[in-house]
RNA sequence: GGGGCUGUAGCUCAGUUGGUUAGAGCUGGGGACUCAUAAUCCCUAGGUCGCGGGUUCAAGUCCUGCCAGCCCUACCA
């Protein structure tokens, strides 16, 4: 029976590049999807960039561009990385789409109608300079318990936990400003009203791994579920809540809805109906996620889906984190390798296979040992699998495949029989088991060639038929392996298809051997891993991390683009044009009010020695005359003197600002002498 | 503090509903071969199944205590 299956991976956040840790999930999912497609099921793989939230807003500001521009570039980069690893989405959308806005509204209405939304005021730290509310991670200060400085907003290295409002001398990490406490209205989902439903779903749906269900039951469902704060006040990059102006949906509200929105976009361009996928009980929904976002996908999301009358997830496949050489990935060690960096030094197939040998259906962290990685790929893939084709490739090109499949001692049949068990392993997410089974078959195949001794046959023309038979067996066993491995190694399957003249598209191709056809010229299918390359990869990652760190340490500025808009840049000039303006350092030797003038102060500027200039400056509203006396300013010294109502003005003091009280005189750093020219 | 998971050969892991001498791959040692990317093949070494109790005719496999490691503890679940 053909199943209809919709598969998603977690939406990558548009705040950074894809790294090998992320890839655990996308590779895991892609393998599952490819497997389902090979089995003849209707399966679509949906994903999107997660684009909203404070972090994106801040980053865009930092980079001095719009959020849309930022997320556009990021989405492109993400898709390039995914594609580099052979991850094939049926549709890749964005949470910042019209479709998503509409479906969010629909969910929102359902939540309102179900009377699940409540509103109340909460106090939160606010950064008056960056003009935004601060999530805990954007506040640092001194721990109220132990007195350590520079601690995070919610906990200290001493183990104490507290509210960011308890911090001593808190500072915003965005601007360095001291945050103030500000009250705002937030909207909440009263999750407790769905408690009974969630209890039942967690217990009986079978959608969750046992350890996850236990965790939820023991941890969240054992007590009253807290209200979920689902809104953020402006400024926020996201969707404004239609019936609550000035409030935006929290990024975790619209992100999972992005699964549906992205599906809708796919439907629209493929003549499909959204309801056939998200509201048809016969359609399976499979989410692949990391353990860090379990909570959202197993409590809020089911609650929302149920309320809005969409399909519940058939299964939430939760995986652990990636360690490298037994340790957490770290930028400093160069083990947090960006997808892009990896691709420069190593074949993506290696990583796909390695992860496959490590993945189980449980929520376990998996370790990428660099040596183990090298050994496994070289020994399993190159030494066993590819070698099988490689060692008979040349002969086979001359002989072609036999008309009937020869006696191979039952190897092919045994391999075909193992197919069910391997398929079952893929289906249940036990890729490690599947890989083990496949390698058992590979282990049995090489001795066959060894014992047949094709290299002796080739020397004797009388034995051409025997040689052909041996090649036929070896290549069919190889092809069987390629079929079984094709969800993991699509590229290898493709090359196998080219060699034997029949594309690998279906699992059942593992059941019947190919006979009576020519064999193409053999071409090398996969290179061995070079340990030096991996070293270089780590080194480059370290360097990149160092560069990033340098950038990250720069303070964040939140400069408005208004001044430039008010007064656009002037026409380009040459250095000669600029040289015409003689700017000089000058000291204010006297400053006095001009009684009849509204805006002017009368200044006497010294250019050193006896040189004096009288200048009328329009800075009355901004400066008190007494405070100007003695200070150094920059003046335009060769400006044609101008007669004014109160006397002759023999120059101009340089200052910025629109005028009125908003005038800022240029100062000169310590050490400058009156009369020095500004170059 | 609480909760979860893990602990089997040097390394990565299998061990089905408890049943005769605990398995594989890699690594190590010895040999063979040369078709193949120093790939492959044959032989071989290596484990008191974390430790201590218990149930049983029988336990790596069930129960219990302890030890070690990892993860989580609500707004990054």
GROMACS .gro file of C-alpha atoms in nm, chain A residues 198-394:
model
  197
  198UNK     CA    1  -0.175   1.640   2.582
  199UNK     CA    2  -0.164   1.374   2.852
  200UNK     CA    3  -0.357   1.146   2.628
  201UNK     CA    4  -0.161   1.229   2.317
  202UNK     CA    5   0.176   1.175   2.480
  203UNK     CA    6   0.056   0.849   2.632
  204UNK     CA    7  -0.128   0.690   2.345
  205UNK     CA    8  -0.034   0.841   2.010
  206UNK     CA    9   0.289   0.648   1.970
  207UNK     CA   10   0.435   0.960   1.814
  208UNK     CA   11   0.710   0.992   2.070
  209UNK     CA   12   1.016   0.793   2.161
  210UNK     CA   13   0.970   0.629   2.499
  211UNK     CA   14   1.232   0.837   2.673
  212UNK     CA   15   1.071   1.153   2.543
  213UNK     CA   16   0.725   1.052   2.655
  214UNK     CA   17   0.864   0.967   3.000
  215UNK     CA   18   1.040   1.296   3.018
  216UNK     CA   19   0.729   1.493   2.929
  217UNK     CA   20   0.514   1.297   3.169
  218UNK     CA   21   0.756   1.334   3.455
  219UNK     CA   22   0.851   1.688   3.387
  220UNK     CA   23   0.579   1.902   3.243
  221UNK     CA   24   0.262   1.703   3.248
  222UNK     CA   25   0.310   1.606   3.612
  223UNK     CA   26   0.216   1.956   3.716
  224UNK     CA   27   0.011   2.246   3.593
  225UNK     CA   28   0.124   2.368   3.253
  226UNK     CA   29   0.233   2.727   3.254
  227UNK     CA   30   0.089   2.982   3.023
  228UNK     CA   31   0.300   3.027   2.716
  229UNK     CA   32   0.405   3.383   2.647
  230UNK     CA   33   0.336   3.406   2.280
  231UNK     CA   34   0.371   3.776   2.200
  232UNK     CA   35   0.649   4.030   2.194
  233UNK     CA   36   0.606   4.406   2.197
  234UNK     CA   37   0.743   4.627   1.922
  235UNK     CA   38   1.006   4.662   1.797
  236UNK     CA   39   1.020   4.304   1.682
  237UNK     CA   40   1.089   4.144   1.349
  238UNK     CA   41   0.791   3.924   1.281
  239UNK     CA   42   0.420   3.939   1.218
  240UNK     CA   43   0.210   4.193   1.401
  241UNK     CA   44  -0.085   4.033   1.573
  242UNK     CA   45  -0.396   4.143   1.384
  243UNK     CA   46  -0.615   4.203   1.686
  244UNK     CA   47  -0.341   4.333   1.910
  245UNK     CA   48  -0.162   4.621   1.740
  246UNK     CA   49   0.194   4.682   1.857
  247UNK     CA   50   0.235   4.319   1.955
  248UNK     CA   51   0.403   4.055   1.745
  249UNK     CA   52   0.384   3.679   1.749
  250UNK     CA   53   0.682   3.530   1.923
  251UNK     CA   54   0.908   3.354   1.674
  252UNK     CA   55   0.822   3.015   1.821
  253UNK     CA   56   0.458   3.068   1.735
  254UNK     CA   57   0.512   3.126   1.366
  255UNK     CA   58   0.809   2.892   1.314
  256UNK     CA   59   0.628   2.556   1.328
  257UNK     CA   60   0.337   2.704   1.138
  258UNK     CA   61   0.600   2.758   0.872
  259UNK     CA   62   0.589   2.383   0.808
  260UNK     CA   63   0.233   2.422   0.693
  261UNK     CA   64   0.290   2.747   0.508
  262UNK     CA   65   0.581   2.599   0.320
  263UNK     CA   66   0.368   2.298   0.232
  264UNK     CA   67   0.102   2.531   0.099
  265UNK     CA   68   0.353   2.697  -0.128
  266UNK     CA   69   0.456   2.357  -0.256
  267UNK     CA   70   0.090   2.268  -0.314
  268UNK     CA   71   0.030   2.588  -0.506
  269UNK     CA   72   0.311   2.520  -0.747
  270UNK     CA   73   0.229   2.152  -0.786
  271UNK     CA   74  -0.148   2.156  -0.823
  272UNK     CA   75  -0.203   1.996  -0.485
  273UNK     CA   76  -0.446   2.069  -0.205
  274UNK     CA   77  -0.311   2.160   0.136
  275UNK     CA   78  -0.595   1.973   0.305
  276UNK     CA   79  -0.483   1.651   0.139
  277UNK     CA   80  -0.161   1.671   0.334
  278UNK     CA   81  -0.240   1.844   0.660
  279UNK     CA   82  -0.602   1.753   0.714
  280UNK     CA   83  -0.625   1.407   0.567
  281UNK     CA   84  -0.607   1.142   0.839
  282UNK     CA   85  -0.436   0.911   0.591
  283UNK     CA   86  -0.142   1.145   0.554
  284UNK     CA   87   0.144   1.083   0.790
  285UNK     CA   88   0.331   1.380   0.933
  286UNK     CA   89   0.689   1.320   1.043
  287UNK     CA   90   0.895   1.585   1.215
  288UNK     CA   91   1.268   1.543   1.257
  289UNK     CA   92   1.410   1.767   1.528
  290UNK     CA   93   1.695   1.800   1.774
  291UNK     CA   94   1.639   1.739   2.143
  292UNK     CA   95   1.677   2.110   2.219
  293UNK     CA   96   1.340   2.190   2.072
  294UNK     CA   97   1.145   1.893   2.204
  295UNK     CA   98   0.928   2.108   2.423
  296UNK     CA   99   0.794   2.316   2.137
  297UNK     CA  100   0.721   2.021   1.914
  298UNK     CA  101   0.568   1.789   2.166
  299UNK     CA  102   0.352   2.021   2.376
  300UNK     CA  103   0.282   2.356   2.212
  301UNK     CA  104   0.275   2.234   1.858
  302UNK     CA  105   0.038   1.941   1.911
  303UNK     CA  106  -0.179   2.170   2.118
  304UNK     CA  107  -0.191   2.426   1.840
  305UNK     CA  108  -0.251   2.169   1.568
  306UNK     CA  109  -0.532   2.013   1.759
  307UNK     CA  110  -0.694   2.347   1.829
  308UNK     CA  111  -0.674   2.456   1.467
  309UNK     CA  112  -0.793   2.120   1.347
  310UNK     CA  113  -0.486   2.002   1.158
  311UNK     CA  114  -0.331   1.656   1.154
  312UNK     CA  115  -0.133   1.562   1.459
  313UNK     CA  116   0.225   1.450   1.404
  314UNK     CA  117   0.243   1.080   1.331
  315UNK     CA  118   0.591   1.075   1.471
  316UNK     CA  119   0.837   1.324   1.613
  317UNK     CA  120   1.185   1.184   1.550
  318UNK     CA  121   1.417   1.340   1.804
  319UNK     CA  122   1.793   1.312   1.780
  320UNK     CA  123   2.077   1.414   2.009
  321UNK     CA  124   2.364   1.652   1.956
  322UNK     CA  125   2.690   1.606   1.774
  323UNK     CA  126   3.018   1.582   1.958
  324UNK     CA  127   3.352   1.580   1.786
  325UNK     CA  128   3.624   1.357   1.927
  326UNK     CA  129   3.420   1.314   2.242
  327UNK     CA  130   3.380   1.683   2.313
  328UNK     CA  131   3.120   1.944   2.240
  329UNK     CA  132   3.186   2.116   1.913
  330UNK     CA  133   3.383   2.428   1.976
  331UNK     CA  134   3.484   2.718   1.761
  332UNK     CA  135   3.812   2.745   1.942
  333UNK     CA  136   3.906   2.383   1.867
  334UNK     CA  137   3.792   2.422   1.509
  335UNK     CA  138   3.545   2.138   1.549
  336UNK     CA  139   3.243   2.350   1.478
  337UNK     CA  140   3.293   2.307   1.108
  338UNK     CA  141   3.075   2.507   0.873
  339UNK     CA  142   2.911   2.311   0.594
  340UNK     CA  143   3.086   2.531   0.345
  341UNK     CA  144   3.427   2.464   0.499
  342UNK     CA  145   3.367   2.090   0.507
  343UNK     CA  146   3.281   2.086   0.139
  344UNK     CA  147   3.614   2.241   0.052
  345UNK     CA  148   3.803   1.951   0.203
  346UNK     CA  149   3.590   1.642   0.204
  347UNK     CA  150   3.328   1.455   0.009
  348UNK     CA  151   2.975   1.499   0.150
  349UNK     CA  152   2.913   1.128   0.099
  350UNK     CA  153   3.162   1.056   0.372
  351UNK     CA  154   2.963   1.250   0.626
  352UNK     CA  155   2.632   1.108   0.511
  353UNK     CA  156   2.765   0.757   0.552
  354UNK     CA  157   2.937   0.825   0.880
  355UNK     CA  158   2.625   0.975   1.035
  356UNK     CA  159   2.424   0.683   0.905
  357UNK     CA  160   2.654   0.440   1.086
  358UNK     CA  161   2.594   0.634   1.406
  359UNK     CA  162   2.224   0.712   1.401
  360UNK     CA  163   1.973   0.514   1.601
  361UNK     CA  164   1.610   0.574   1.686
  362UNK     CA  165   1.701   0.703   2.026
  363UNK     CA  166   1.772   1.051   2.157
  364UNK     CA  167   2.144   0.997   2.192
  365UNK     CA  168   2.428   1.235   2.128
  366UNK     CA  169   2.655   1.103   1.861
  367UNK     CA  170   3.028   1.133   1.838
  368UNK     CA  171   3.229   1.211   1.531
  369UNK     CA  172   3.575   1.074   1.600
  370UNK     CA  173   3.807   1.204   1.333
  371UNK     CA  174   4.009   0.882   1.320
  372UNK     CA  175   3.699   0.669   1.332
  373UNK     CA  176   3.551   0.873   1.051
  374UNK     CA  177   3.855   0.811   0.835
  375UNK     CA  178   3.871   0.440   0.913
  376UNK     CA  179   3.504   0.377   0.857
  377UNK     CA  180   3.482   0.554   0.527
  378UNK     CA  181   3.804   0.412   0.389
  379UNK     CA  182   3.747   0.063   0.510
  380UNK     CA  183   3.372   0.026   0.452
  381UNK     CA  184   3.297   0.240   0.153
  382UNK     CA  185   3.618   0.238  -0.044
  383UNK     CA  186   3.774  -0.090   0.070
  384UNK     CA  187   3.464  -0.303   0.066
  385UNK     CA  188   3.186  -0.154  -0.142
  386UNK     CA  189   3.348   0.051  -0.415
  387UNK     CA  190   3.634  -0.195  -0.440
  388UNK     CA  191   3.391  -0.462  -0.548
  389UNK     CA  192   3.311  -0.271  -0.865
  390UNK     CA  193   3.658  -0.135  -0.903
  391UNK     CA  194   3.828  -0.474  -0.908
  392UNK     CA  195   3.621  -0.621  -1.193
  393UNK     CA  196   3.537  -0.294  -1.372
  394UNK     CA  197   3.799  -0.324  -1.645
   0.00000   0.00000   0.00000
